[in-house]
Amino acid sequence: MNLKPQDYGVRTPYAGDLESVPLDLVKVSGQQYTEHGELETLDEQYVPSHIFEAYVRMNDAFMAEHPIRKLLVQSCYRSPAYQIVVFINWLINGYRGDIARTIRHVSPPNYSQHTIASKAAIDFKNIDGRPSDDNPDDFKTSVEYAWLRQHGSEFSFYESWPEGNEVGMRAEPWHWQYRP
Ligand SMILES: [Zn+2]
């Protein structure tokens, strides 16, 4: 809980004081996409209801222009406890106990925009499976990314880490924070 990215040479900005786990989380399930010709289904995701409402309005507007496409929720709210589980999993199974390397990949709860419920970020995916695991940057050339750049702010979604951002975070074109 008390790890600070700056102690390990990472400039991840403080995401906010922790909030209690919302009681109105909306479970999003059955989201499908196609990758390498195979139909895949995303794991269940949880979205605070006020953010879910904004997301639905935004996705409706997107689909009005692109009827056969969809903005899928790859990840949204993660409780502080769950974020710690994710961190420890990467620490043990991905980075052999090396905190400095882990913290470049996963943020502690206070530094993750996915754990602060009132302004949780959504990681989007499209129906073609972008961003893909092997080449996440492929989201940058998607129809969805171009549309989000143009219209995301109309629905209070903002790209947190654009290319060349001032805090030196790796670009994450799929990661959009809800900022009412
Ligand atoms: Zn994210």
CSV table of C-alpha atoms and ligand atoms in Angstrom, one decimal:
chain,number,residue,atom,x,y,z
A,1,MET,CA,0.0,0.0,0.0
A,2,ASN,CA,2.8,2.4,0.8
A,3,LEU,CA,5.1,1.8,-2.1
A,4,LYS,CA,5.9,5.1,-4.0
A,5,PRO,CA,6.8,4.9,-7.6
A,6,GLN,CA,9.2,7.9,-7.3
A,7,ASP,CA,11.3,5.9,-4.8
A,8,TYR,CA,12.0,3.5,-7.8
A,9,GLY,CA,12.7,6.3,-10.3
A,10,VAL,CA,9.2,6.2,-11.9
A,11,ARG,CA,7.2,9.4,-12.3
A,12,THR,CA,3.7,7.9,-12.1
A,13,PRO,CA,1.4,10.7,-10.8
A,14,TYR,CA,-0.6,10.2,-7.7
A,15,ALA,CA,-4.1,9.1,-8.8
A,16,GLY,CA,-6.0,10.2,-5.7
A,17,ASP,CA,-6.9,9.2,-2.2
A,18,LEU,CA,-8.6,5.8,-1.9
A,19,GLU,CA,-12.4,5.7,-1.9
A,20,SER,CA,-14.6,2.9,-0.6
A,21,VAL,CA,-15.6,0.2,-3.1
A,22,PRO,CA,-18.8,1.5,-4.7
A,23,LEU,CA,-21.9,-0.5,-4.1
A,24,ASP,CA,-23.4,0.3,-7.5
A,25,LEU,CA,-20.8,-1.4,-9.7
A,26,VAL,CA,-22.2,-2.6,-13.1
A,27,LYS,CA,-21.0,-6.0,-14.2
A,28,VAL,CA,-20.2,-6.0,-17.9
A,29,SER,CA,-20.0,-9.5,-19.4
A,30,GLY,CA,-20.2,-11.3,-22.7
A,31,GLN,CA,-18.2,-8.8,-24.7
A,32,GLN,CA,-16.9,-10.4,-27.8
A,33,TYR,CA,-14.1,-9.7,-30.2
A,34,THR,CA,-12.2,-11.6,-33.0
A,35,GLU,CA,-8.5,-12.2,-32.8
A,36,HIS,CA,-6.6,-14.4,-35.3
A,37,GLY,CA,-9.9,-15.5,-36.8
A,38,GLU,CA,-11.2,-16.8,-33.4
A,39,LEU,CA,-14.1,-15.4,-31.5
A,40,GLU,CA,-13.0,-14.4,-28.0
A,41,THR,CA,-14.9,-13.2,-24.9
A,42,LEU,CA,-13.5,-10.7,-22.4
A,43,ASP,CA,-13.6,-11.5,-18.7
A,44,GLU,CA,-16.3,-9.8,-16.6
A,45,GLN,CA,-15.5,-6.2,-15.9
A,46,TYR,CA,-16.9,-3.8,-13.3
A,47,VAL,CA,-17.8,-0.2,-13.9
A,48,PRO,CA,-19.1,2.3,-11.3
A,49,SER,CA,-22.7,3.1,-12.4
A,50,HIS,CA,-22.1,6.9,-13.1
A,51,ILE,CA,-19.2,6.0,-15.4
A,52,PHE,CA,-21.2,3.2,-17.0
A,53,GLU,CA,-24.0,5.7,-17.9
A,54,ALA,CA,-21.4,8.0,-19.5
A,55,TYR,CA,-19.8,5.0,-21.3
A,56,VAL,CA,-23.2,3.8,-22.7
A,57,ARG,CA,-24.0,7.3,-24.0
A,58,MET,CA,-20.6,7.5,-25.6
A,59,ASN,CA,-20.7,4.1,-27.2
A,60,ASP,CA,-24.2,4.8,-28.6
A,61,ALA,CA,-22.8,8.0,-30.2
A,62,PHE,CA,-19.9,6.0,-31.6
A,63,MET,CA,-22.1,3.2,-32.9
A,64,ALA,CA,-24.4,5.8,-34.6
A,65,GLU,CA,-21.4,6.6,-36.8
A,66,HIS,CA,-19.9,3.0,-36.9
A,67,PRO,CA,-22.9,0.6,-36.7
A,68,ILE,CA,-21.0,-2.6,-36.8
A,69,ARG,CA,-18.3,-1.6,-34.4
A,70,LYS,CA,-18.2,-1.1,-30.6
A,71,LEU,CA,-16.1,0.3,-27.8
A,72,LEU,CA,-15.4,-2.7,-25.5
A,73,VAL,CA,-14.5,-2.3,-21.9
A,74,GLN,CA,-11.3,-4.3,-21.4
A,75,SER,CA,-10.8,-3.1,-17.8
A,76,CYS,CA,-12.3,-0.4,-15.7
A,77,TYR,CA,-12.7,-0.4,-11.9
A,78,ARG,CA,-10.2,-2.4,-9.8
A,79,SER,CA,-10.6,-2.3,-6.0
A,80,PRO,CA,-7.5,-1.4,-4.0
A,81,ALA,CA,-7.3,-5.0,-2.8
A,82,TYR,CA,-7.6,-6.4,-6.3
A,83,GLN,CA,-4.9,-4.0,-7.5
A,84,ILE,CA,-2.6,-5.3,-4.8
A,85,VAL,CA,-3.3,-8.9,-5.9
A,86,VAL,CA,-2.4,-7.9,-9.5
A,87,PHE,CA,0.8,-6.2,-8.3
A,88,ILE,CA,1.9,-9.2,-6.2
A,89,ASN,CA,1.1,-11.6,-9.1
A,90,TRP,CA,3.4,-9.6,-11.5
A,91,LEU,CA,6.0,-9.2,-8.7
A,92,ILE,CA,6.2,-12.9,-8.1
A,93,ASN,CA,5.4,-14.5,-11.5
A,94,GLY,CA,6.6,-11.8,-13.8
A,95,TYR,CA,9.6,-10.0,-12.2
A,96,ARG,CA,11.0,-12.5,-9.7
A,97,GLY,CA,10.5,-10.2,-6.7
A,98,ASP,CA,12.0,-7.1,-8.4
A,99,ILE,CA,9.8,-4.2,-7.2
A,100,ALA,CA,11.6,-1.6,-9.3
A,101,ARG,CA,10.7,-3.5,-12.5
A,102,THR,CA,7.1,-4.4,-11.3
A,103,ILE,CA,6.3,-0.8,-10.4
A,104,ARG,CA,7.1,0.2,-14.0
A,105,HIS,CA,4.3,-2.1,-15.2
A,106,VAL,CA,1.7,-2.1,-12.4
A,107,SER,CA,0.9,0.8,-10.1
A,108,PRO,CA,0.2,0.6,-6.3
A,109,PRO,CA,-3.5,1.5,-5.5
A,110,ASN,CA,-3.0,5.2,-4.9
A,111,TYR,CA,-1.2,5.5,-8.2
A,112,SER,CA,-3.7,3.6,-10.4
A,113,GLN,CA,-6.4,5.5,-12.2
A,114,HIS,CA,-8.4,2.2,-12.1
A,115,THR,CA,-8.8,2.1,-8.4
A,116,ILE,CA,-10.3,5.6,-7.7
A,117,ALA,CA,-14.0,4.8,-8.3
A,118,SER,CA,-15.3,8.4,-8.8
A,119,LYS,CA,-12.9,8.9,-11.8
A,120,ALA,CA,-12.0,5.4,-12.8
A,121,ALA,CA,-10.3,5.0,-16.2
A,122,ILE,CA,-11.5,2.6,-18.9
A,123,ASP,CA,-9.1,0.6,-21.0
A,124,PHE,CA,-10.9,0.1,-24.3
A,125,LYS,CA,-10.6,-2.7,-26.8
A,126,ASN,CA,-12.2,-3.0,-30.2
A,127,ILE,CA,-13.9,-5.8,-31.9
A,128,ASP,CA,-10.8,-6.7,-33.9
A,129,GLY,CA,-8.9,-7.4,-30.6
A,130,ARG,CA,-6.9,-4.2,-30.5
A,131,PRO,CA,-4.9,-3.4,-28.5
A,132,SER,CA,-3.5,-6.9,-28.9
A,133,ASP,CA,-1.2,-8.5,-26.4
A,134,ASP,CA,1.7,-8.8,-28.9
A,135,ASN,CA,1.4,-5.2,-30.3
A,136,PRO,CA,-0.6,-2.9,-28.0
A,137,ASP,CA,0.3,0.1,-30.1
A,138,ASP,CA,-1.9,-1.2,-32.9
A,139,PHE,CA,-4.8,0.6,-31.1
A,140,LYS,CA,-3.4,3.9,-32.2
A,141,THR,CA,-4.3,3.3,-35.8
A,142,SER,CA,-7.9,2.1,-35.0
A,143,VAL,CA,-11.2,3.8,-35.9
A,144,GLU,CA,-12.0,3.8,-32.2
A,145,TYR,CA,-8.9,5.7,-31.2
A,146,ALA,CA,-9.5,8.4,-33.8
A,147,TRP,CA,-13.1,8.8,-32.7
A,148,LEU,CA,-12.2,9.0,-29.0
A,149,ARG,CA,-9.6,11.7,-29.8
A,150,GLN,CA,-12.4,13.7,-31.5
A,151,HIS,CA,-15.3,13.0,-29.1
A,152,GLY,CA,-14.1,11.5,-25.8
A,153,SER,CA,-14.1,14.8,-24.0
A,154,GLU,CA,-17.8,15.4,-24.9
A,155,PHE,CA,-18.5,12.4,-22.6
A,156,SER,CA,-15.9,13.4,-19.9
A,157,PHE,CA,-13.3,10.8,-21.0
A,158,TYR,CA,-9.8,12.0,-21.4
A,159,GLU,CA,-6.6,10.2,-22.7
A,160,SER,CA,-4.3,10.1,-19.7
A,161,TRP,CA,-1.0,9.2,-21.4
A,162,PRO,CA,-0.8,10.6,-24.9
A,163,GLU,CA,2.4,10.2,-26.9
A,164,GLY,CA,5.1,12.5,-25.5
A,165,ASN,CA,3.1,13.3,-22.3
A,166,GLU,CA,4.8,15.6,-19.8
A,167,VAL,CA,5.1,13.1,-17.0
A,168,GLY,CA,7.1,10.6,-19.1
A,169,MET,CA,4.6,7.8,-19.0
A,170,ARG,CA,4.5,5.3,-21.8
A,171,ALA,CA,1.8,6.2,-24.3
A,172,GLU,CA,-1.4,4.2,-23.6
A,173,PRO,CA,-3.9,5.1,-26.3
A,174,TRP,CA,-6.5,2.7,-25.0
A,175,HIS,CA,-6.6,4.2,-21.4
A,176,TRP,CA,-9.2,7.0,-21.0
A,177,GLN,CA,-10.0,8.4,-17.6
A,178,TYR,CA,-13.5,9.6,-16.6
A,179,ARG,CA,-13.1,13.1,-15.3
A,180,PRO,CA,-16.5,14.7,-14.6
B,1,ZN,ZN,-5.5,1.5,-17.9
